[in-house]
Structure formats: structure tokens, C-alpha cells
């Protein structure tokens, strides 16, 4: 009489396989749950580091850690939020180690970075007269980067990544009320920046072009 | 509701994070306060602009590959390999 295939039961003999059944299961789950968020993590890392090379490293470190500690990930909770939190911690450690100051923005670097991708992602639908619509991706990006980190961060997590306030509060280790007010103030600051960019590069620059 | 309370709720209103009760009070306030209504509209627009204009990048294939490998090789620590651009 043969028993139904007991997937989880592996005899000591199966050691030939370098990975245990359990490990294989973990891998599969990790791929389904965690690796699907790689684009979001990469974007977040880019926003934090402003450097594709650093972003690569950061995402890789994040996944390495996430894999190691995947056992402690609570199933049913938001895996993307969990990964973001790991990435954020990695980022903080890295900056502390390198004694670089987060928040200090190298505008030339951002510009260069943007120009390298601009051609591939051109939006040709910007014909509206509304000054907001005259803004280019680069300007919005620059305006975002000009915000103090605490504001930029919540805007990124909320507007770009679509996390709930509760998830954001957990990620930035602050109460929800703080998240609310940072979003409020951050958006206000951003609006001022965007208007300035629009004025500078949009409407009043016809003769400069 | 006063304007300062409405401002406190502004971002949560934009993001659909208000409770029913807060939402009712907030909506009532907007009906009688053009200044907060204008600010609310601006805030919604700012959010929309960010969502529309922020470029989303795709992770480079080399990065995806190395992470797939990493998870396939178990918990082995990757060497300090130089990243491929």
C-alpha cells in the first residue's frame, strides 16, 4: 500500500540533493512572495541613493537579508512592506558606515541620471496649458529630491508605492498622526517647488529655449 | 469643524484614509470653506502629478538574475562581486 506522497518527509538519504525539501519550499515561496517586488524595491533604492550602482547593491543586500530571515516574515502580511523596511534599514546602515549624509542631494548627478533615461521614457502627451501639466518628469523628480528626507520619504511610500498609513507608520517608526502631518506638509512644500519649476522651465522660458 | 482640524485631516482625505465619521465632518467643512476646498484640490492634484510624472524604472536584468541565483543557492553569502551595469 503506497501512502500519498509525503512531500515534506525527506529521509536522511536524500542528502545528495544539496538543498532540503524544506529549503526548496522556502525558495519557491520566496520567489512568489518577495522577488515579485523587485521593481518597486529598485525604484525605492534609486530614490534613496540616486545612483544605479548603489541601488543595485542595496537591493541585493536587501534580498540576501530577506532570504535569510524569511522564516520570520509573517505570512499574510504585506511582504512588500516588510522588504521596504529591510531596505530602509540597510540604507541607513550603509550611509552611517560611509559617513555620507542622506538628504544631501547632488543635483548634477540626478540630472545626469535623468538624461540617460530620458530618451527611453519620453512622454509626448504634454500639450496642456495647465502649468502642472507642463512639468517634466525630471522636474517632478528634482522637486521631490529637494524635499527634506522625512517628507520625501512618506510621499514616496504613499503616493508612489501605495502603502497604507499604517504600513508607512510601521516603516518609518512613527505614529500615524505623524505620517498624516508629514504628508500634509510635504505635499505643500512640493507644490511650492513644482510651481517654481513650472515658472522657471515651463511657461516663462520660451525665449530661453 | 475648524480649518486647523480640516488641515490636520487633509492628507488622510486625499489618500482615502479618513474614518467615515471624519470624512463626514471634513466634507461638511469643505462645503462652507472655499479656502480649505482649494487646498484640498491642490493637494489631490499634487498627488496625481507625482503618480503620473514619477518615472518607474525596471530593475536591470542582471540584478534580477543575481537575486534569483542568490535565492536558488540557499543562504550562501554572495561574494563581494562587482555589479554589472
XYZ file of C-alpha atoms in Angstrom:
294
model
C 0.000 0.000 0.000
C 1.561 3.252 -1.005
C 0.992 6.333 1.028
C 0.085 9.634 -0.593
C 3.286 11.379 -1.446
C 4.542 12.969 1.729
C 6.271 15.950 0.242
C 7.631 17.212 3.495
C 9.093 13.911 4.583
C 12.612 13.536 3.426
C 14.737 10.672 4.536
C 18.325 11.354 5.535
C 19.330 9.587 2.319
C 18.100 12.452 0.176
C 21.104 14.438 1.312
C 22.557 14.066 -2.157
C 20.339 16.958 -3.082
C 22.220 19.999 -1.797
C 19.001 21.595 -0.633
C 16.484 20.040 1.696
C 12.838 19.846 0.703
C 12.174 22.490 3.254
C 14.757 24.755 1.688
C 13.266 24.194 -1.734
C 9.840 25.101 -0.437
C 11.278 28.233 1.114
C 12.818 29.161 -2.216
C 9.575 28.774 -4.052
C 7.696 30.842 -1.519
C 10.408 33.458 -1.546
C 10.199 33.792 -5.277
C 6.413 34.075 -5.252
C 6.187 36.450 -2.317
C 9.353 38.512 -2.385
C 11.011 38.580 -5.767
C 7.862 39.896 -7.445
C 8.537 43.231 -5.712
C 11.960 43.709 -7.194
C 10.986 46.631 -9.438
C 9.376 48.531 -6.584
C 12.408 47.941 -4.385
C 14.770 49.004 -7.116
C 12.854 52.248 -7.588
C 12.840 52.909 -3.884
C 16.572 52.246 -3.735
C 17.143 54.615 -6.635
C 15.210 57.332 -4.901
C 17.226 56.861 -1.775
C 20.674 56.524 -3.285
C 20.300 58.494 -6.522
C 22.772 56.124 -8.006
C 22.024 52.991 -10.044
C 25.130 51.218 -8.802
C 24.314 51.788 -5.129
C 20.687 50.919 -5.789
C 21.805 47.576 -7.221
C 23.873 46.829 -4.155
C 21.144 47.903 -1.806
C 18.504 45.751 -3.444
C 20.829 42.792 -3.481
C 21.696 43.157 0.178
C 18.019 43.511 0.967
C 17.126 40.268 -0.741
C 20.009 38.486 0.849
C 18.813 39.517 4.287
C 15.192 38.894 3.431
C 16.025 35.378 2.343
C 17.952 34.661 5.497
C 15.137 35.902 7.676
C 12.266 34.779 5.507
C 11.227 32.454 8.290
C 10.387 35.442 10.452
C 8.167 37.014 7.805
C 4.586 36.765 8.967
C 2.581 35.143 6.237
C -0.496 37.050 5.219
C 1.082 40.402 5.995
C 2.377 42.719 3.320
C 5.637 41.284 2.056
C 6.401 44.407 0.059
C 6.192 46.488 3.235
C 8.468 44.028 5.004
C 11.036 44.237 2.214
C 10.893 48.017 2.157
C 11.592 48.107 5.843
C 14.656 45.895 5.397
C 15.880 48.030 2.538
C 15.430 51.165 4.559
C 17.420 49.743 7.452
C 20.155 48.669 5.093
C 20.223 52.094 3.584
C 20.568 53.780 6.960
C 23.380 51.461 7.995
C 25.188 51.976 4.753
C 25.030 55.739 4.983
C 26.154 55.699 8.563
C 29.056 53.480 7.695
C 30.156 55.605 4.809
C 29.559 58.767 6.780
C 27.636 60.152 3.884
C 24.823 62.472 4.631
C 21.473 61.363 3.391
C 19.434 64.320 2.260
C 22.370 66.000 0.620
C 21.428 65.991 -2.983
C 23.822 66.038 -5.858
C 21.720 67.804 -8.438
C 24.181 67.219 -11.235
C 24.050 63.536 -10.534
C 20.286 63.498 -10.666
C 20.302 65.463 -13.875
C 22.811 63.139 -15.478
C 20.868 60.181 -14.320
C 17.714 61.556 -15.735
C 19.219 62.461 -19.040
C 20.447 58.941 -19.528
C 16.936 57.560 -19.306
C 15.037 60.485 -20.737
C 15.164 59.315 -24.317
C 13.731 55.966 -23.494
C 10.852 57.313 -21.475
C 9.645 60.363 -23.259
C 6.133 61.452 -22.571
C 4.809 63.226 -25.626
C 1.351 63.969 -24.320
C 2.241 67.162 -22.507
C 0.366 69.705 -24.520
C -1.972 71.052 -21.889
C -1.695 74.635 -20.847
C -2.088 73.910 -17.153
C 1.304 74.642 -15.672
C 1.273 71.443 -13.702
C 0.965 69.539 -16.914
C 3.882 71.397 -18.386
C 6.135 69.840 -15.798
C 8.536 67.207 -16.967
C 9.407 64.015 -15.220
C 12.793 65.380 -14.399
C 11.379 68.460 -12.734
C 8.977 66.469 -10.640
C 11.817 64.200 -9.675
C 14.043 67.138 -8.787
C 11.281 68.744 -6.779
C 10.832 65.502 -4.892
C 14.529 65.253 -4.199
C 14.647 68.796 -2.914
C 12.323 67.918 -0.047
C 13.734 67.136 3.355
C 14.065 63.405 3.671
C 11.313 62.942 6.245
C 8.758 64.444 3.874
C 10.097 62.899 0.705
C 10.028 59.501 2.268
C 6.370 59.472 3.249
C 5.350 60.868 -0.124
C 7.306 58.153 -1.857
C 5.829 55.432 0.264
C 2.302 56.751 -0.011
C 1.949 58.195 -3.493
C 4.452 56.146 -5.405
C 4.334 52.819 -3.637
C 0.757 52.942 -2.429
C 1.309 51.827 1.147
C -1.364 52.480 3.742
C -0.743 54.919 6.586
C -0.470 52.043 8.973
C 2.218 50.382 6.884
C 4.084 53.648 6.468
C 3.903 54.374 10.187
C 5.424 50.996 10.842
C 8.144 51.529 8.269
C 9.227 54.947 9.467
C 8.643 54.049 13.102
C 6.360 56.969 13.818
C 2.706 57.262 14.823
C 0.052 57.538 12.109
C -0.622 61.134 13.152
C 2.970 61.977 12.285
C 2.611 60.309 8.903
C -0.504 62.374 8.257
C 1.113 65.659 9.113
C 4.318 64.872 7.235
C 2.293 64.092 4.152
C 0.363 67.302 4.547
C 3.441 69.444 4.969
C 5.450 67.519 2.411
C 2.838 67.954 -0.288
C 2.611 71.633 0.485
C 6.360 72.036 0.133
C 6.321 70.021 -3.022
C 3.612 72.176 -4.508
C 5.707 75.275 -3.955
C 8.675 73.575 -5.607
C 6.639 72.431 -8.561
C 5.278 75.884 -9.121
C 8.786 77.243 -9.106
C 9.972 74.680 -11.602
C 6.984 75.317 -13.780
C 7.733 79.012 -13.773
C 11.417 78.516 -14.303
C 11.353 75.906 -17.016
C 7.812 75.870 -18.244
C 5.886 78.947 -19.093
C 8.308 81.799 -18.912
C 11.235 80.267 -20.664
C 10.101 80.462 -24.266
C 12.827 82.935 -25.102
C 15.469 80.882 -23.355
C 14.919 77.800 -25.424
C -15.013 71.697 12.256
C -12.437 74.450 12.151
C -9.847 74.979 9.434
C -6.924 73.762 11.509
C -8.682 70.471 12.180
C -9.545 70.184 8.486
C -5.891 70.724 7.599
C -4.961 68.000 10.003
C -7.230 65.653 8.105
C -6.288 66.917 4.662
C -3.724 64.303 3.681
C -5.799 61.451 5.009
C -8.730 62.791 2.997
C -6.596 62.845 -0.143
C -5.487 59.274 0.482
C -8.860 57.900 1.474
C -7.624 57.209 4.977
C -10.366 59.001 6.905
C -12.848 57.162 9.042
C -16.489 57.565 7.977
C -17.042 59.991 10.759
C -14.019 62.108 9.928
C -14.978 62.026 6.297
C -18.453 63.354 7.012
C -17.150 66.185 9.150
C -14.461 67.009 6.614
C -16.911 67.089 3.719
C -19.243 69.337 5.702
C -16.402 71.730 6.401
C -15.409 71.894 2.741
C -18.945 72.861 1.807
C -18.624 76.017 3.834
C -14.922 76.790 3.419
C -13.600 77.761 -0.028
C -10.038 78.086 1.272
C -9.875 74.500 2.508
C -11.647 73.302 -0.614
C -8.982 74.959 -2.744
C -6.235 73.488 -0.643
C -7.804 70.065 -0.830
C -7.977 70.272 -4.619
C -4.339 71.353 -4.812
C -3.247 68.511 -2.570
C -5.107 65.976 -4.691
C -3.512 67.420 -7.782
C -0.048 67.244 -6.269
C -0.537 63.584 -5.500
C -1.798 62.967 -9.009
C 1.196 64.711 -10.536
C 3.618 62.624 -8.562
C 1.854 59.466 -9.583
C 1.764 60.463 -13.222
C 5.171 62.000 -13.585
C 7.473 59.952 -11.494
C 9.261 57.589 -13.806
C 9.211 53.975 -12.782
C 12.326 52.072 -13.654
C 12.638 48.419 -14.315
C 15.232 46.608 -12.296
C 18.114 45.641 -14.585
C 18.004 42.068 -15.779
C 21.449 41.462 -14.305
C 20.106 42.362 -10.872
C 17.082 40.124 -11.259
C 19.325 37.271 -12.331
C 21.684 37.665 -9.431
C 18.827 37.701 -6.960
C 17.266 34.627 -8.489
C 20.628 32.919 -8.206
C 21.007 34.093 -4.662
C 17.733 32.543 -3.614
C 18.499 29.414 -5.584
C 21.814 28.888 -3.912
C 20.288 28.924 -0.486
C 21.613 31.115 2.268
C 25.098 31.217 0.905
C 26.649 34.629 1.218
C 27.409 36.130 -2.200
C 30.936 37.229 -2.728
C 31.706 40.866 -2.956
C 31.239 40.699 -6.656
C 31.372 43.826 -8.725
C 27.990 44.715 -10.075
C 27.297 44.568 -13.718
C 25.980 47.821 -15.035
